[in-house]
Amino acid sequence: MNLIIDVGNSRVKLAVFKENSLVLQTAFAVNELLNEYKIIKKAYPHLKAGLVSAVGRLPKPHLAKISKDIKLHELSYKSKLPFVNLYETPKTLGVDRMGLASAAIRHYPKKNVLVIDAGTCITYDFVNDKGEYLGGAIAPGLRLRYTALNNLTQNLPLLETTRPKAIIGKTTESSIHSGVVFGAIKEIDGVIEHYRANYQDLTVILTGGDTEFLSNQLKNSIFAHSNFLLEGLNYILDYNSL
């Protein structure tokens, strides 16, 4: 059994895989990691190996204690990856993007795949039908857009993410919702259309925390997959265990 520790910008996810099946996942604040790990280890005593994917900061003492129980692999540019990495600065490629590209290879081999991860940032990652990772794009996510409007202006309020009723905002609040949400939707649709114009038989995956909110508002057809990153990280762990 495998343990995946996915450290994001604001939360940590723990996931347990039995072979390729996800049997448990939970999310919590960083400072709760050791307590949550102890609970999971008690429930799944046969955990043997784990992978740490850290976008955010994770205290090294936490990893040191966990590594006394199971063999941990810390994902980095030095890890073996199941795709040909053509990113021009491989040392700076985010570990989350490595995981998403790996999931694309596992689920859709020999296909052109665009993975859109809608979380703190909206990332676009492209793997072609030759198994090559070409790169993609990084844009602000929905919450970043709302926060930036509030932080970088004098009078605009910080609002909760809300689906706008119309593209024409008739109040300051509705104008912000229109700009943030419709702006992101039009951006995502535009990126998809650009890739489809250049790559045949394109498969598009939407994942991340804002998947449910965005998926039914997009014009283009996509596959929503909430656990895509975790499955990709588990695939990397197995790939490095061969």
Short mmCIF file of C-alpha atoms in Angstrom, two decimals:
data_model
loop_
_atom_site.label_atom_id
_atom_site.label_comp_id
_atom_site.label_asym_id
_atom_site.label_seq_id
_atom_site.Cartn_x
_atom_site.Cartn_y
_atom_site.Cartn_z
CA MET A 1 0.00 0.00 0.00
CA ASN A 2 1.17 3.50 -0.87
CA LEU A 3 0.85 6.80 0.98
CA ILE A 4 0.74 10.07 -0.96
CA ILE A 5 1.47 13.33 0.86
CA ASP A 6 0.42 16.25 -1.32
CA VAL A 7 1.39 19.59 0.21
CA GLY A 8 -0.46 22.44 -1.47
CA ASN A 9 -0.33 26.19 -0.95
CA SER A 10 -2.86 26.12 1.87
CA ARG A 11 -3.65 22.50 2.76
CA VAL A 12 -2.14 19.04 2.93
CA LYS A 13 -3.79 15.99 1.39
CA LEU A 14 -3.05 12.44 2.48
CA ALA A 15 -4.13 9.59 0.21
CA VAL A 16 -3.80 5.83 0.54
CA PHE A 17 -3.64 3.62 -2.54
CA LYS A 18 -4.00 -0.14 -2.66
CA GLU A 19 -2.36 -1.00 -5.96
CA ASN A 20 -3.98 1.57 -8.27
CA SER A 21 -7.16 2.08 -6.26
CA LEU A 22 -7.65 5.11 -4.04
CA VAL A 23 -9.00 3.82 -0.73
CA LEU A 24 -8.71 6.94 1.44
CA GLN A 25 -8.05 10.64 1.17
CA THR A 26 -8.22 13.45 3.68
CA ALA A 27 -7.19 17.12 3.81
CA PHE A 28 -6.09 19.31 6.71
CA ALA A 29 -3.76 22.11 7.82
CA VAL A 30 0.00 21.52 7.69
CA ASN A 31 0.43 21.46 11.46
CA GLU A 32 -1.94 18.49 11.72
CA LEU A 33 0.17 16.22 9.51
CA LEU A 34 1.75 14.01 12.17
CA ASN A 35 -1.51 13.41 14.02
CA GLU A 36 -3.34 12.58 10.79
CA TYR A 37 -0.52 10.29 9.70
CA LYS A 38 -0.67 8.36 12.98
CA ILE A 39 -4.41 7.82 12.52
CA ILE A 40 -3.91 6.55 8.97
CA LYS A 41 -0.96 4.33 9.88
CA LYS A 42 -3.03 2.71 12.61
CA ALA A 43 -5.88 2.08 10.17
CA TYR A 44 -3.54 0.88 7.40
CA PRO A 45 -0.59 -0.85 9.09
CA HIS A 46 0.59 -2.33 5.78
CA LEU A 47 1.75 0.99 4.38
CA LYS A 48 5.22 0.39 2.97
CA ALA A 49 6.11 3.32 0.72
CA GLY A 50 5.19 6.96 0.35
CA LEU A 51 5.72 9.95 -1.89
CA VAL A 52 5.92 13.58 -0.82
CA SER A 53 4.91 16.24 -3.33
CA ALA A 54 5.40 19.67 -1.80
CA VAL A 55 4.32 22.88 -3.51
CA GLY A 56 3.92 24.56 -0.15
CA ARG A 57 6.24 24.37 2.83
CA LEU A 58 6.37 21.22 4.92
CA PRO A 59 8.57 21.09 8.06
CA LYS A 60 11.44 18.64 7.57
CA PRO A 61 11.03 17.15 11.10
CA HIS A 62 7.58 15.91 10.08
CA LEU A 63 9.04 14.02 7.13
CA ALA A 64 11.87 12.66 9.25
CA LYS A 65 9.42 11.10 11.71
CA ILE A 66 7.26 9.59 8.98
CA SER A 67 10.30 8.22 7.15
CA LYS A 68 11.12 6.14 10.23
CA ASP A 69 7.96 4.12 9.54
CA ILE A 70 7.84 3.93 5.74
CA LYS A 71 10.18 4.51 2.82
CA LEU A 72 9.57 8.05 1.54
CA HIS A 73 10.38 9.39 -1.90
CA GLU A 74 10.48 13.19 -2.11
CA LEU A 75 9.41 14.22 -5.59
CA SER A 76 11.80 16.55 -7.42
CA TYR A 77 13.28 17.15 -10.86
CA LYS A 78 15.71 14.30 -10.06
CA SER A 79 12.88 11.74 -9.82
CA LYS A 80 12.26 9.27 -12.63
CA LEU A 81 9.23 10.39 -14.60
CA PRO A 82 7.04 8.34 -16.97
CA PHE A 83 7.22 10.96 -19.71
CA VAL A 84 9.89 12.70 -21.77
CA ASN A 85 10.37 16.09 -20.12
CA LEU A 86 10.96 18.77 -22.78
CA TYR A 87 10.45 21.68 -20.37
CA GLU A 88 13.38 24.02 -20.95
CA THR A 89 13.90 24.62 -17.22
CA PRO A 90 13.20 21.18 -15.72
CA LYS A 91 14.53 22.20 -12.30
CA THR A 92 11.74 24.76 -11.99
CA LEU A 93 8.87 22.53 -13.11
CA GLY A 94 6.40 22.27 -10.23
CA VAL A 95 5.96 18.85 -8.67
CA ASP A 96 2.20 19.20 -9.02
CA ARG A 97 2.61 19.65 -12.76
CA MET A 98 4.84 16.55 -12.86
CA GLY A 99 2.04 14.61 -11.19
CA LEU A 100 -0.62 15.87 -13.59
CA ALA A 101 1.49 15.02 -16.64
CA SER A 102 2.12 11.55 -15.21
CA ALA A 103 -1.61 10.98 -14.72
CA ALA A 104 -2.17 11.99 -18.35
CA ILE A 105 0.38 9.38 -19.46
CA ARG A 106 -1.19 6.70 -17.27
CA HIS A 107 -4.81 7.28 -18.23
CA TYR A 108 -4.41 8.42 -21.85
CA PRO A 109 -1.26 6.85 -23.36
CA LYS A 110 -0.37 7.86 -26.91
CA LYS A 111 -2.90 10.71 -26.90
CA ASN A 112 -2.69 14.48 -26.91
CA VAL A 113 -3.80 15.57 -23.44
CA LEU A 114 -4.32 19.02 -21.98
CA VAL A 115 -4.66 19.01 -18.19
CA ILE A 116 -6.20 22.09 -16.56
CA ASP A 117 -5.77 22.30 -12.80
CA ALA A 118 -8.09 24.94 -11.34
CA GLY A 119 -6.85 25.65 -7.83
CA THR A 120 -4.91 28.51 -6.26
CA CYS A 121 -3.46 28.91 -9.73
CA ILE A 122 -4.96 27.70 -12.98
CA THR A 123 -2.26 25.63 -14.65
CA TYR A 124 -2.28 24.22 -18.16
CA ASP A 125 -0.07 21.21 -18.91
CA PHE A 126 0.24 19.48 -22.26
CA VAL A 127 1.47 15.97 -23.06
CA ASN A 128 1.51 14.93 -26.71
CA ASP A 129 0.80 11.56 -28.31
CA LYS A 130 4.52 10.74 -28.24
CA GLY A 131 4.60 10.82 -24.45
CA GLU A 132 6.42 14.16 -24.40
CA TYR A 133 5.66 16.89 -21.88
CA LEU A 134 5.91 20.21 -23.72
CA GLY A 135 4.92 22.67 -20.98
CA GLY A 136 1.86 24.88 -20.66
CA ALA A 137 0.86 28.00 -18.74
CA ILE A 138 0.24 29.36 -15.24
CA ALA A 139 -2.50 31.88 -14.47
CA PRO A 140 -4.17 33.20 -11.29
CA GLY A 141 -6.97 31.05 -9.93
CA LEU A 142 -10.39 32.37 -8.98
CA ARG A 143 -9.54 33.20 -5.37
CA LEU A 144 -6.30 34.90 -6.40
CA ARG A 145 -8.27 37.10 -8.79
CA TYR A 146 -10.76 38.11 -6.13
CA THR A 147 -7.96 38.69 -3.60
CA ALA A 148 -5.84 40.74 -6.00
CA LEU A 149 -8.74 43.09 -6.78
CA ASN A 150 -9.20 43.68 -3.06
CA ASN A 151 -5.52 43.93 -2.09
CA LEU A 152 -4.33 46.08 -4.96
CA THR A 153 -7.14 48.63 -5.00
CA GLN A 154 -8.49 51.07 -2.45
CA ASN A 155 -12.22 50.50 -2.73
CA LEU A 156 -13.01 47.08 -4.16
CA PRO A 157 -14.34 44.57 -1.60
CA LEU A 158 -13.21 40.99 -1.12
CA LEU A 159 -16.06 38.72 -2.25
CA GLU A 160 -16.81 35.02 -2.05
CA THR A 161 -16.70 33.07 -5.29
CA THR A 162 -20.14 33.33 -6.88
CA ARG A 163 -21.50 32.42 -10.29
CA PRO A 164 -22.58 35.68 -11.97
CA LYS A 165 -26.13 35.97 -13.23
CA ALA A 166 -25.17 38.02 -16.29
CA ILE A 167 -22.03 39.21 -18.03
CA ILE A 168 -23.12 42.85 -17.56
CA GLY A 169 -22.52 43.72 -13.91
CA LYS A 170 -24.91 46.39 -12.66
CA THR A 171 -23.29 46.84 -9.23
CA THR A 172 -19.68 46.83 -8.09
CA GLU A 173 -20.15 43.37 -6.62
CA SER A 174 -21.78 41.88 -9.71
CA SER A 175 -19.14 43.54 -11.90
CA ILE A 176 -16.37 41.84 -9.89
CA HIS A 177 -18.09 38.46 -10.15
CA SER A 178 -18.51 38.93 -13.89
CA GLY A 179 -14.91 39.97 -14.39
CA VAL A 180 -13.42 37.21 -12.28
CA VAL A 181 -15.62 34.26 -13.21
CA PHE A 182 -16.42 35.02 -16.85
CA GLY A 183 -12.83 36.13 -17.34
CA ALA A 184 -11.54 32.76 -16.13
CA ILE A 185 -14.12 30.80 -18.13
CA LYS A 186 -13.38 32.66 -21.36
CA GLU A 187 -9.67 32.20 -20.73
CA ILE A 188 -10.01 28.44 -20.23
CA ASP A 189 -12.27 28.03 -23.25
CA GLY A 190 -9.88 30.10 -25.36
CA VAL A 191 -6.87 28.01 -24.35
CA ILE A 192 -8.75 24.78 -25.12
CA GLU A 193 -9.77 26.08 -28.55
CA HIS A 194 -6.17 27.05 -29.31
CA TYR A 195 -4.90 23.57 -28.48
CA ARG A 196 -7.71 21.91 -30.43
CA ALA A 197 -6.80 23.96 -33.48
CA ASN A 198 -3.23 22.68 -33.30
CA TYR A 199 -3.57 19.11 -32.02
CA GLN A 200 -5.99 16.49 -33.28
CA ASP A 201 -8.02 14.24 -31.01
CA LEU A 202 -7.29 16.37 -27.96
CA THR A 203 -8.40 15.06 -24.57
CA VAL A 204 -9.04 17.79 -21.99
CA ILE A 205 -8.99 17.08 -18.26
CA LEU A 206 -10.24 19.56 -15.67
CA THR A 207 -9.17 18.95 -12.09
CA GLY A 208 -8.48 20.92 -8.90
CA GLY A 209 -10.55 22.56 -6.21
CA ASP A 210 -12.69 24.69 -8.54
CA THR A 211 -13.55 21.84 -10.92
CA GLU A 212 -17.18 21.51 -9.85
CA PHE A 213 -17.75 25.26 -9.96
CA LEU A 214 -16.26 25.68 -13.44
CA SER A 215 -17.05 22.47 -15.29
CA ASN A 216 -20.69 23.15 -16.19
CA GLN A 217 -19.94 26.73 -17.26
CA LEU A 218 -17.38 25.86 -19.93
CA LYS A 219 -18.37 25.79 -23.59
CA ASN A 220 -15.85 23.10 -24.50
CA SER A 221 -16.32 19.47 -23.52
CA ILE A 222 -13.94 18.28 -20.82
CA PHE A 223 -13.50 15.32 -18.49
CA ALA A 224 -13.73 16.34 -14.83
CA HIS A 225 -11.44 14.27 -12.64
CA SER A 226 -11.10 15.32 -9.01
CA ASN A 227 -8.34 12.84 -8.06
CA PHE A 228 -6.19 13.22 -11.18
CA LEU A 229 -3.17 14.65 -9.35
CA LEU A 230 -3.21 12.04 -6.58
CA GLU A 231 -3.36 9.23 -9.13
CA GLY A 232 -0.48 10.75 -11.04
CA LEU A 233 1.63 11.01 -7.88
CA ASN A 234 0.89 7.39 -7.04
CA TYR A 235 1.96 6.41 -10.55
CA ILE A 236 5.27 8.27 -10.06
CA LEU A 237 5.85 6.45 -6.76
CA ASP A 238 5.34 3.08 -8.42
CA TYR A 239 7.50 4.16 -11.37
CA ASN A 240 10.36 5.03 -9.01
CA SER A 241 9.96 1.72 -7.16
CA LEU A 242 10.66 -0.39 -10.27
#
